[in-house]
Tab-separated table of C-alpha atoms in Angstrom:
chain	number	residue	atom	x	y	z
Z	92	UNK	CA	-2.607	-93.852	-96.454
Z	93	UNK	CA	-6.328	-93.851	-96.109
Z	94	UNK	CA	-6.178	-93.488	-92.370
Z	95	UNK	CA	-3.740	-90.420	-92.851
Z	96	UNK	CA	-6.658	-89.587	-95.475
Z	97	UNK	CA	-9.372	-89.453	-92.793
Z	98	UNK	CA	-7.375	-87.801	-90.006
Z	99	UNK	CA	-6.952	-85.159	-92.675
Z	100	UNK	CA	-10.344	-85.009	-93.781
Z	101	UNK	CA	-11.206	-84.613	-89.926
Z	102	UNK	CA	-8.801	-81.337	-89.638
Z	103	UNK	CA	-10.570	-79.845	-92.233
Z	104	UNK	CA	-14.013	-80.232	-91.385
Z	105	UNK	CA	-12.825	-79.281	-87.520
Z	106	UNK	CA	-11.414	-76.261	-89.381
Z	107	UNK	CA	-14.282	-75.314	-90.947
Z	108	UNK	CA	-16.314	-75.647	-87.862
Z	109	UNK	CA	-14.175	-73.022	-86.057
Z	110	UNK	CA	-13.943	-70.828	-89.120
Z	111	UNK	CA	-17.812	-71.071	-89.523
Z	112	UNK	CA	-18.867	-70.766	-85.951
Z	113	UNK	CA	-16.097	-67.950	-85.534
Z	114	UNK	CA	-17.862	-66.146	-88.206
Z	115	UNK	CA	-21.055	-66.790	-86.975
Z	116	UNK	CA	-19.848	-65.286	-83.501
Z	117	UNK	CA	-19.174	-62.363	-85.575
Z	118	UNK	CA	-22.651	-61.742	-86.739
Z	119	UNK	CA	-23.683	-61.490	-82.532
Z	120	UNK	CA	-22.488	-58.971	-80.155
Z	121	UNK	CA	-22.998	-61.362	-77.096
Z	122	UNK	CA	-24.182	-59.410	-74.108
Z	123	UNK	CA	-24.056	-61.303	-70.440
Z	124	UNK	CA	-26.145	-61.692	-67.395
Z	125	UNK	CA	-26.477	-63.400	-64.188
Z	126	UNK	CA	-29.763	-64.326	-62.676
Z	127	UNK	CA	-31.446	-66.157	-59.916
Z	128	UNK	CA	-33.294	-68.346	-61.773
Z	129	UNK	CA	-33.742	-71.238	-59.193
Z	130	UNK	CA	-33.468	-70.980	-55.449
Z	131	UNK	CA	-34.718	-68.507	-52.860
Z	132	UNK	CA	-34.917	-65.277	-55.262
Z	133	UNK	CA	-36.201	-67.413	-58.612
Z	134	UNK	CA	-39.131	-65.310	-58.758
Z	135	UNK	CA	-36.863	-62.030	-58.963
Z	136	UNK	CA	-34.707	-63.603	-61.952
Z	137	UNK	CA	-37.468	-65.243	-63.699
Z	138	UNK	CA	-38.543	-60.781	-63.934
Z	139	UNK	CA	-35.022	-60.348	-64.962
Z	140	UNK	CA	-34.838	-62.997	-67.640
Z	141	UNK	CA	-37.839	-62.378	-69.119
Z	142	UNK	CA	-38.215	-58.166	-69.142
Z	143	UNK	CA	-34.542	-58.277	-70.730
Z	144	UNK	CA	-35.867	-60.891	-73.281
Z	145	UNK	CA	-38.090	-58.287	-74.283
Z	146	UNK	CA	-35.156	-55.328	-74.762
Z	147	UNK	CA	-33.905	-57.918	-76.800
Z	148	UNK	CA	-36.340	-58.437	-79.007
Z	149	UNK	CA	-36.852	-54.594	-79.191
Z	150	UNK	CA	-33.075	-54.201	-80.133
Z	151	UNK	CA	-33.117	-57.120	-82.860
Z	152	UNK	CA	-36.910	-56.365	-84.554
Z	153	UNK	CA	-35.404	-52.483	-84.858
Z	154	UNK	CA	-32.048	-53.113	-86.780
Z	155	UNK	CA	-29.465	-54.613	-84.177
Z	156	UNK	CA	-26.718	-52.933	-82.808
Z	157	UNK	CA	-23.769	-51.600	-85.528
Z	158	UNK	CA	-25.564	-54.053	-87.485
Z	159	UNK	CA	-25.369	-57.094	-85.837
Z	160	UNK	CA	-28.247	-59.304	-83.912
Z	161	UNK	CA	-27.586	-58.563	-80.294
Z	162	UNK	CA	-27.671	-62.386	-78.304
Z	163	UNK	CA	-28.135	-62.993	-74.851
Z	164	UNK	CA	-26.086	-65.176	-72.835
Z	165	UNK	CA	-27.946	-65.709	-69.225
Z	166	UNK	CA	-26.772	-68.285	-66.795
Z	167	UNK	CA	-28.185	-68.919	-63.564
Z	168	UNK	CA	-26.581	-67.810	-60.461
Z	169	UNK	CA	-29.413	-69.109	-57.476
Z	170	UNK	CA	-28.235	-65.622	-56.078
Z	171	UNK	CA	-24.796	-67.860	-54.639
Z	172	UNK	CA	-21.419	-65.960	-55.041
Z	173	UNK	CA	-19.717	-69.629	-55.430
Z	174	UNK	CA	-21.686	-69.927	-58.354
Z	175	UNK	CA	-21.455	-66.586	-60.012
Z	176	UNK	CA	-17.804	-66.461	-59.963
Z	177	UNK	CA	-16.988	-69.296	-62.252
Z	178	UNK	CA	-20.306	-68.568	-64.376
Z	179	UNK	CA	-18.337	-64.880	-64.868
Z	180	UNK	CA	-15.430	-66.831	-66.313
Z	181	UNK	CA	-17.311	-68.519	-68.435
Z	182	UNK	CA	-19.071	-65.400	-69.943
Z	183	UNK	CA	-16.016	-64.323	-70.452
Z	184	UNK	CA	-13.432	-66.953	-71.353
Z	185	UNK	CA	-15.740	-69.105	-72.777
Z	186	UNK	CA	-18.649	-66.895	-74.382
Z	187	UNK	CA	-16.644	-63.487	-75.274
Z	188	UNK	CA	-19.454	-61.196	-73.629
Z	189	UNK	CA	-18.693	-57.709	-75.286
Z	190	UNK	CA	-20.860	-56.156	-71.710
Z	191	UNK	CA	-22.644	-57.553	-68.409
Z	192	UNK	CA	-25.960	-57.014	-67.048
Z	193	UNK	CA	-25.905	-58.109	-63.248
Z	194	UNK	CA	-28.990	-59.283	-62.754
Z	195	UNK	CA	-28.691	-60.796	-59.680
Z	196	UNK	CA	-28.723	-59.543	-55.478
Z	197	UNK	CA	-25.577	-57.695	-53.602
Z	198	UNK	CA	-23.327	-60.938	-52.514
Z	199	UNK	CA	-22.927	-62.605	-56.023
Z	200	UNK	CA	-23.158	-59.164	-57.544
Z	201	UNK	CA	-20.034	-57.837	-55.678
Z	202	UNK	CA	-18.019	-61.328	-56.323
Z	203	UNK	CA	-18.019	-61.091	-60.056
Z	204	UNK	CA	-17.934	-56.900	-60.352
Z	205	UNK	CA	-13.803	-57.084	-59.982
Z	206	UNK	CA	-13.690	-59.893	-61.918
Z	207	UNK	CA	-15.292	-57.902	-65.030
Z	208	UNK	CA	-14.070	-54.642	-64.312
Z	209	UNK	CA	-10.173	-56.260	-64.423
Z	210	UNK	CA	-11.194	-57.873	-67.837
Z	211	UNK	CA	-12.541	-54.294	-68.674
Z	212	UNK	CA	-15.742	-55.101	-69.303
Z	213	UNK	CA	-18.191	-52.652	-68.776
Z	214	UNK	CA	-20.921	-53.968	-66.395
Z	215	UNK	CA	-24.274	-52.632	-65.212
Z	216	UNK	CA	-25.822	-53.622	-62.034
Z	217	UNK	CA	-29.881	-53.563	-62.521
Z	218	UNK	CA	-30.882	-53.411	-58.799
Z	219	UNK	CA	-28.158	-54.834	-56.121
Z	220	UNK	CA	-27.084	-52.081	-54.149
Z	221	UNK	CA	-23.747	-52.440	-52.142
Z	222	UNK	CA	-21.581	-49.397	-53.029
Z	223	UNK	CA	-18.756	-51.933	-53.616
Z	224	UNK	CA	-19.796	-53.109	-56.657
Z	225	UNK	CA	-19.165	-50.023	-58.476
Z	226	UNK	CA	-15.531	-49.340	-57.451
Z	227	UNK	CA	-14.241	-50.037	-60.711
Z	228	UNK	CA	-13.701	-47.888	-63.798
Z	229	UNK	CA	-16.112	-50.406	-65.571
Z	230	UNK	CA	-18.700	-50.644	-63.255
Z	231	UNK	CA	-22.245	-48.778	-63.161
Z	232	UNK	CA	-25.471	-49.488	-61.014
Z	233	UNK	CA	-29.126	-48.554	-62.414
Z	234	UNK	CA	-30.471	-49.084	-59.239
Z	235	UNK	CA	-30.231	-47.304	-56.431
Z	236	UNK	CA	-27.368	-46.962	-54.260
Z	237	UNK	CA	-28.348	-48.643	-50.920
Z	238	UNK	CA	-28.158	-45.531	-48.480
Z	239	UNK	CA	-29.891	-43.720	-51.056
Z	240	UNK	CA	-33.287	-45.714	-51.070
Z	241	UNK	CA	-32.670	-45.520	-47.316
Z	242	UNK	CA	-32.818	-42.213	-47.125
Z	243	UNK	CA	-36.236	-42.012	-49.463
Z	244	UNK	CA	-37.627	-44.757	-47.170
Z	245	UNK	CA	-36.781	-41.736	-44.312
Z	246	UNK	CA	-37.827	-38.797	-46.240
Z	247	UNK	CA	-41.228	-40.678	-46.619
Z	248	UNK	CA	-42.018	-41.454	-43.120
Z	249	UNK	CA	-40.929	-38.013	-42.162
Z	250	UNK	CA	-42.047	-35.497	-44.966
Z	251	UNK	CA	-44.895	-37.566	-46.274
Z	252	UNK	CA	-46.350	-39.431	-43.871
Z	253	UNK	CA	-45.683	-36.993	-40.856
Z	254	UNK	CA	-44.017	-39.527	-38.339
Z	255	UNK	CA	-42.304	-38.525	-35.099
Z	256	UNK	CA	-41.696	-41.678	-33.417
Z	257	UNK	CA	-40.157	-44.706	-35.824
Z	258	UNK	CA	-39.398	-48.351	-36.016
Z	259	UNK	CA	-36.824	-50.252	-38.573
Z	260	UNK	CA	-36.927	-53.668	-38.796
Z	261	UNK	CA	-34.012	-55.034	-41.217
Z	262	UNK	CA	-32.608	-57.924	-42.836
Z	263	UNK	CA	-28.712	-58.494	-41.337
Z	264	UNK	CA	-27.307	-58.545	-44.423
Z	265	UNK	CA	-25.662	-56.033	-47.001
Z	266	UNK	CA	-28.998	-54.680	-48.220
Z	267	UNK	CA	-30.283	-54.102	-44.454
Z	268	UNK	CA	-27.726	-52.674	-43.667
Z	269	UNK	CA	-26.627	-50.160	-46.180
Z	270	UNK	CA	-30.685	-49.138	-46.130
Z	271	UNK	CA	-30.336	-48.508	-42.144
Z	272	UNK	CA	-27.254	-46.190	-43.007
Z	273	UNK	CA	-29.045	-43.806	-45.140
Z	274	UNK	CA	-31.929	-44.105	-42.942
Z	275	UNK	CA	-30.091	-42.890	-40.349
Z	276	UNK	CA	-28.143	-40.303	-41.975
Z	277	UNK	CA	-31.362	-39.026	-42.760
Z	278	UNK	CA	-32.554	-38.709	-39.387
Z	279	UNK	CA	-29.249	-37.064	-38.173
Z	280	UNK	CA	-30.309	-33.566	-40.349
Z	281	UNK	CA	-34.234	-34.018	-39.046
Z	282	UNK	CA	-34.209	-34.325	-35.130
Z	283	UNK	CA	-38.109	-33.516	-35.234
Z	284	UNK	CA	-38.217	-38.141	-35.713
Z	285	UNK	CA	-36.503	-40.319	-33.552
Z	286	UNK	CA	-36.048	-44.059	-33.902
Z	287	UNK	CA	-37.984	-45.457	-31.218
Z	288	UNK	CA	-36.840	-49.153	-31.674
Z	289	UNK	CA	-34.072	-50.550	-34.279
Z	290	UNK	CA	-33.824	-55.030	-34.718
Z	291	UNK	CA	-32.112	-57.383	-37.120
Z	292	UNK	CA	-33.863	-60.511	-38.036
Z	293	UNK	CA	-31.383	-63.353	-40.239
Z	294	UNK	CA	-31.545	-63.760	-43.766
Z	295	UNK	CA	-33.486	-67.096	-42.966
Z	296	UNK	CA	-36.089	-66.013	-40.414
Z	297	UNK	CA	-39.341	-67.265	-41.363
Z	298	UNK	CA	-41.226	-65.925	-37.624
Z	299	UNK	CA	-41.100	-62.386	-37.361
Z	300	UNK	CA	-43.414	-62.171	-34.153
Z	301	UNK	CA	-41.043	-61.505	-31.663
Z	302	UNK	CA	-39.767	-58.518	-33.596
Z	303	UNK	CA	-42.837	-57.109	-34.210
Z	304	UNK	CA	-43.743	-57.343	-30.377
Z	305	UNK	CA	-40.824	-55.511	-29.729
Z	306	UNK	CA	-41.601	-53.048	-32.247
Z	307	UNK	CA	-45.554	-52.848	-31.126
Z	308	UNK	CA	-44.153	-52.044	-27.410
Z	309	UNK	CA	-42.663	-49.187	-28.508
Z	310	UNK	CA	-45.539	-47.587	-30.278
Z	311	UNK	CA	-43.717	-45.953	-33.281
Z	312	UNK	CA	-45.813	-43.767	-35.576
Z	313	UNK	CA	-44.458	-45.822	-38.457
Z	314	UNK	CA	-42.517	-48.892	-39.337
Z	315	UNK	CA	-39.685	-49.633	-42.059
Z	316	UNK	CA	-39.917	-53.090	-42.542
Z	317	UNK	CA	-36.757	-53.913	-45.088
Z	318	UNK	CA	-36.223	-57.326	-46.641
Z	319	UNK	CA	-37.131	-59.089	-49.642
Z	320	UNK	CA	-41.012	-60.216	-50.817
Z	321	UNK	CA	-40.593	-63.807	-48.919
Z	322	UNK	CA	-39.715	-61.625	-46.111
Z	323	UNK	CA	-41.842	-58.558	-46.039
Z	324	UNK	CA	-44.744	-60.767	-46.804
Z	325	UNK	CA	-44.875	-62.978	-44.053
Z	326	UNK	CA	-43.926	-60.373	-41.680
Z	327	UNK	CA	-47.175	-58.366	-42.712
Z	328	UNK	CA	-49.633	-61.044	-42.613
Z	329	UNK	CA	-47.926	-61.937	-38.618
Z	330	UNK	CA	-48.472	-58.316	-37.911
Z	331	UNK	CA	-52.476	-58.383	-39.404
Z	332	UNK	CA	-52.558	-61.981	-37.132
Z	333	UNK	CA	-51.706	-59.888	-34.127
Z	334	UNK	CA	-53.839	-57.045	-34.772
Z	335	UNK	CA	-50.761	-54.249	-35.077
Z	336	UNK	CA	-52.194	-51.691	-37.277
Z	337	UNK	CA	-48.793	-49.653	-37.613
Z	338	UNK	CA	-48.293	-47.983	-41.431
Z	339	UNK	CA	-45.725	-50.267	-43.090
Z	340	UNK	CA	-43.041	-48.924	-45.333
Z	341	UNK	CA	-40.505	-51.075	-47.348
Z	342	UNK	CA	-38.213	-50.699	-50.361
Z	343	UNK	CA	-37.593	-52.510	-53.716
Z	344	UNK	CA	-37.137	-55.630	-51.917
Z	345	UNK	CA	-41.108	-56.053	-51.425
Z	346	UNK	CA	-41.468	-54.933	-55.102
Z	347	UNK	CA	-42.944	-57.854	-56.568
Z	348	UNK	CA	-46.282	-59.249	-56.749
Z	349	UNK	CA	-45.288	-62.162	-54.102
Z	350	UNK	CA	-45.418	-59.792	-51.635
Z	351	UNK	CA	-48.794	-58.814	-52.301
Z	352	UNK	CA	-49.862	-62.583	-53.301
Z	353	UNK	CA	-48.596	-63.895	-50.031
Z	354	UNK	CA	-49.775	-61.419	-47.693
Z	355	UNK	CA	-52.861	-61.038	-49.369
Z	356	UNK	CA	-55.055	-58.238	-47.549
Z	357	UNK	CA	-52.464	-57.451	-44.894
Z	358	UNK	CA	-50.624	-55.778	-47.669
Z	359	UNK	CA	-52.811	-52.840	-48.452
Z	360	UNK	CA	-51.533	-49.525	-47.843
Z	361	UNK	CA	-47.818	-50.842	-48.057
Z	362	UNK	CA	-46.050	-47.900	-49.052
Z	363	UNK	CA	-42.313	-48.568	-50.722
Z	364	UNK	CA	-39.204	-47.271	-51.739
Z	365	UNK	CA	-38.559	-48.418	-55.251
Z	366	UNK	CA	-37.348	-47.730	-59.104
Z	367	UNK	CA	-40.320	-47.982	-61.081
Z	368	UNK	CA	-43.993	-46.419	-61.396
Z	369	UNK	CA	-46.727	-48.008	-62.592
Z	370	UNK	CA	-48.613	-45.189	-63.152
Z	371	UNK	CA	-45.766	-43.289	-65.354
Z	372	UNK	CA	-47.230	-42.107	-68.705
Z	373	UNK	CA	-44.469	-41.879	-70.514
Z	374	UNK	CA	-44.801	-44.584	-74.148
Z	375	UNK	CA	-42.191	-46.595	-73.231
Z	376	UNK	CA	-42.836	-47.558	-69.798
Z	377	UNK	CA	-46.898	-48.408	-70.660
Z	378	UNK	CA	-45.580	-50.254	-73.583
Z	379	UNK	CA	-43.144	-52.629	-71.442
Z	380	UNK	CA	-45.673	-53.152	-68.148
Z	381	UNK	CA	-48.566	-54.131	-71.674
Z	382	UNK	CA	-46.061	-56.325	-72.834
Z	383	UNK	CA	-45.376	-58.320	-69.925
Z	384	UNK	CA	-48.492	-58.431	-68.478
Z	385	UNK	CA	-49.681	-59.487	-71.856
Z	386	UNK	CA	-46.987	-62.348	-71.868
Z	387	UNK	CA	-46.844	-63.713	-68.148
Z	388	UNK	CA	-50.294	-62.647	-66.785
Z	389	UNK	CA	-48.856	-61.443	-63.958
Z	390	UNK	CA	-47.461	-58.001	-62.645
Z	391	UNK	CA	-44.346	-56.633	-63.987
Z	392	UNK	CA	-41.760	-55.242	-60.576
Z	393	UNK	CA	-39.039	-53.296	-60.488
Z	394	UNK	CA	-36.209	-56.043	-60.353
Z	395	UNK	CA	-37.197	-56.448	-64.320
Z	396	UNK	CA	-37.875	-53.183	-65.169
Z	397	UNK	CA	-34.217	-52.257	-63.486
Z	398	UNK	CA	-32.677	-55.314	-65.681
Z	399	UNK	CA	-34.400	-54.263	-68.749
Z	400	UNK	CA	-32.824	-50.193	-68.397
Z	401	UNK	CA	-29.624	-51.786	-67.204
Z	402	UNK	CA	-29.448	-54.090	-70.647
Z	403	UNK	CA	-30.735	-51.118	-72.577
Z	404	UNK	CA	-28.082	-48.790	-71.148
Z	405	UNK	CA	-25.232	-50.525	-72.258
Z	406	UNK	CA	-27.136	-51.077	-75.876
Z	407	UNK	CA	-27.374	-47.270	-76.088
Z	408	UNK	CA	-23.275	-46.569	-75.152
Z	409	UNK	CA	-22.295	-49.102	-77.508
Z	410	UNK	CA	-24.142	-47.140	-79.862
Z	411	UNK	CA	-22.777	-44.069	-78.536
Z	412	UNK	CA	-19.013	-45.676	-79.059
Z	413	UNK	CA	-19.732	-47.166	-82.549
Z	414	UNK	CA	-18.142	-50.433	-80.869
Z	415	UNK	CA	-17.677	-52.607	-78.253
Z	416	UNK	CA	-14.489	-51.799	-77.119
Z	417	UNK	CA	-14.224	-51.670	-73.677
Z	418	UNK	CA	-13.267	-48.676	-73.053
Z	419	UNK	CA	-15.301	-46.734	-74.940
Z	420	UNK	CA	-18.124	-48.144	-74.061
Z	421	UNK	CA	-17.075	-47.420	-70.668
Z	422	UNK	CA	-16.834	-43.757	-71.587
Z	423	UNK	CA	-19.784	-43.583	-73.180
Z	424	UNK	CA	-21.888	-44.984	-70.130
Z	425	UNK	CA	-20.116	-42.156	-68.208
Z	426	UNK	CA	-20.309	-39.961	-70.556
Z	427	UNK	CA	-24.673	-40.814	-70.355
Z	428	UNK	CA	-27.555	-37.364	-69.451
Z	429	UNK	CA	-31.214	-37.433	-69.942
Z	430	UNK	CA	-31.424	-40.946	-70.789
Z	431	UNK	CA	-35.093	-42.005	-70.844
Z	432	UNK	CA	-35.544	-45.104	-68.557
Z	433	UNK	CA	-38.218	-47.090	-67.438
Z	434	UNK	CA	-37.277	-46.904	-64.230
Z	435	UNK	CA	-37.279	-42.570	-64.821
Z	436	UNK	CA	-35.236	-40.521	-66.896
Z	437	UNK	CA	-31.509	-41.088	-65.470
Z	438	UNK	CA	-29.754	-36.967	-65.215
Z	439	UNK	CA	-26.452	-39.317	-65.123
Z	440	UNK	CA	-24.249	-41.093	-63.510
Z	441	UNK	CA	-21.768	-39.745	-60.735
Z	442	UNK	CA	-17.831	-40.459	-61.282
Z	443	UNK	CA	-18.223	-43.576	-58.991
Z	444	UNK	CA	-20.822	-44.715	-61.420
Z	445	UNK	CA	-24.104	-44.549	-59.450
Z	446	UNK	CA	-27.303	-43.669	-61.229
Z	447	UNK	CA	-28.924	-40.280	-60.539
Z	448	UNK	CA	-32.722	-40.181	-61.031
Z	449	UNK	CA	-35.928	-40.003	-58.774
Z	450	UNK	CA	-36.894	-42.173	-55.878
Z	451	UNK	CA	-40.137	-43.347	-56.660
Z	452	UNK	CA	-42.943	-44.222	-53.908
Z	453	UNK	CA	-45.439	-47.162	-54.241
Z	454	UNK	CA	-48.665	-47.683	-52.700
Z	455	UNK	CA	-50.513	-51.176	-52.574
Z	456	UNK	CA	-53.878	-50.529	-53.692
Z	457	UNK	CA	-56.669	-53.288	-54.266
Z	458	UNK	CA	-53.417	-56.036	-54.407
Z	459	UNK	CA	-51.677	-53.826	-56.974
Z	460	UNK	CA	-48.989	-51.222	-56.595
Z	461	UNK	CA	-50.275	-47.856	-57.569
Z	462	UNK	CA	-48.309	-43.999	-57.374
Z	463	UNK	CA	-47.833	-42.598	-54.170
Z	464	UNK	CA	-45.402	-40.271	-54.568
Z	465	UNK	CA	-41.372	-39.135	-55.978
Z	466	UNK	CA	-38.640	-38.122	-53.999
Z	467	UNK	CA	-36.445	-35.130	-56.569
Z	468	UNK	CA	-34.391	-33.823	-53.970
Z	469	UNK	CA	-31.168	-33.573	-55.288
Z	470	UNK	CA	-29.566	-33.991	-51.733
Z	471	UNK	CA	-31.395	-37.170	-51.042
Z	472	UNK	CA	-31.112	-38.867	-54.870
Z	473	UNK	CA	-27.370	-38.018	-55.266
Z	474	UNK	CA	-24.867	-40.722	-53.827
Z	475	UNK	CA	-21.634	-39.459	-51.747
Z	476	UNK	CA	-18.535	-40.931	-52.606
């Protein structure tokens, strides 16, 4: 009797946990997001973890959203699709994530993107830029679409900076190569540049000598040098080392204050491709780059500046929707014009869900990176199907 007492006693109070911590469940709308927190790319999700902690905060100190304390549920994805897919599952299955901020590169971005656009959960992808992430009904990018940055890395060596004769260096890898594609298509409407010499260099290459011999042989006017800050980096301190003086341009990739930290003086005049200004007036965007400067004494990039609009785009469509049905939310996203980013005021998004919004160019000036210019062409800032 007393044991039938306790096992009873036991069901109850398991009860009550469930009832308690479903209710409690209630009071959050859970919002998801993969990051690279450790490995290769930790210092790009450590900027994604923390810039979205501060939309978060923003959200919660100004009401909520439809009146609920908005929690985020970040796991860490060391940039590995073998991770990411089960961590996706578990956001899911597990944690009931109403939306998903990918905060993480192409490869584990594109594993999971299916996997939440089947559950029809609406997803925005801060900065990867594969088009295959967004083939879903449920899928958005804030970033650029890979062929687009390529072709503002082209319009700047061309328009802006006057080159005839041109060299690209790129990682062989999604990002390298959707970048080369848009370079190129560039280049096909402007015969007055010609690329002079085109290499690959592995994901893991640590000496980029040889390539930059090759490329120094061929006496391009200009360089696009694409890879990430552990990549561009190096390469421009080798090229300093062996007294090549050729104008370096990059993309988002080398938008982070490694690449200026580990190249040190070899990285002034860098001129990138990216999705954030430094230099933009606008409240919102001085208030975020105070904020985190005043929190990690260190420079804010566009990798959490991305994550923070992507997070804060899905906030606002919920909104829009009233709820976090699927769906709507969906529709809403679609359904977004004019919305003011810090990474630029976003016109929309295209049926395929790519973002449409300025190209903005970087300079590296005294270590920091300072306005250079903005690419508005609607031909160049508009992704094709």
């Amino acid at each position: 009797m007393k044991k039938s007492f306790s096992v009873l006693i036991a069901a109850l109070a398991l009860a009550l946990v469930v009832l308690t911590g479903g209710a409690m469940a209630a009071d959050t709308i859970k919002i998801g997001m993969l990051a690279p927190l450790t490995g290769f790319a930790a210092a790009d999700g450590f900027s994604v973890y923390e810039s979205v902690k501060i939309a978060v905060d923003k959200v919660n100190k100004e009401g909520g959203l439809l009146g609920k304390k908005v929690e985020l549920v970040c796991y860490d994805d060391a940039a590995d699709p073998k991770q990411s897919v089960p961590l996706a599952n578990k956001l899911i299955g597990q944690d009931g994530v109403a939306a998903f901020v990918a905060g993480s590169y192409s490869l584990p971005t594109r594993a999971v993107s299916t996997i939440f656009n089947d559950e029809e959960i609406p997803l925005v992808s801060a900065y990867a830029l594969h088009p295959d992430i967004t083939k879903g009904d449920y899928t958005f990018r804030n970033g650029f679409l890979g062929t687009v940055e390529g072709k503002g890395a082209a319009y700047t060596a061309v328009k802006l900076l006057k080159a005839k004769k041109i060299a690209l260096i790129v990682s062989d890898n999604d990002f390298g190569t959707t970048l080369a594609q848009g370079f190129d298509a560039y280049l096909a409407k402007h015969p007055e540049a010609k690329i002079v010499s085109q290499q690959k260099y592995p994901m893991s290459e640590k000496d980029f000598k040889p390539y930059l011999s090759k490329m120094k042989a061929a006496n391009p006017d200009v360089v696009f040098f694409s890879g990430y800050y552990f990549q561009v980096g190096p390469a421009m301190k080798q090229a300093q080392e062996m007294g090549i003086k050729v104008q370096f341009i990059g993309e988002e990739g080398a938008d982070s204050p490694k690449t200026t930290e580990i190249a040190g003086k070899a990285s002034e005049g860098l001129i990138i491709v990216t999705n954030l200004n430094r230099d933009d007036k606008r409240k919102e965007v001085q208030e975020f780059l105070a904020t985190y400067r005043k929190l990690h004494k260190i420079e804010p990039d566009m990798v959490g500046a991305s994550a923070y609009d992507a997070f804060m785009l899905l906030v606002n469509a919920i909104k829009q929707a009233k709820t976090t049905d699927g769906p709507a939310v969906a529709k809403a996203l679609a359904a977004t014009k004019n919305y003011n980013g810090l990474t630029g005021v976003i016109s929309g998004f295209t049926p395929e869900g790519e973002v449409v919004k300025p190209v903005q160019i970087q300079i590296v000036k005294d270590g920091k990176f300072r306005y250079y210019g903005v690419v508005t062409d609607k031909e160049i800032i508009t992704p094709g199907k």
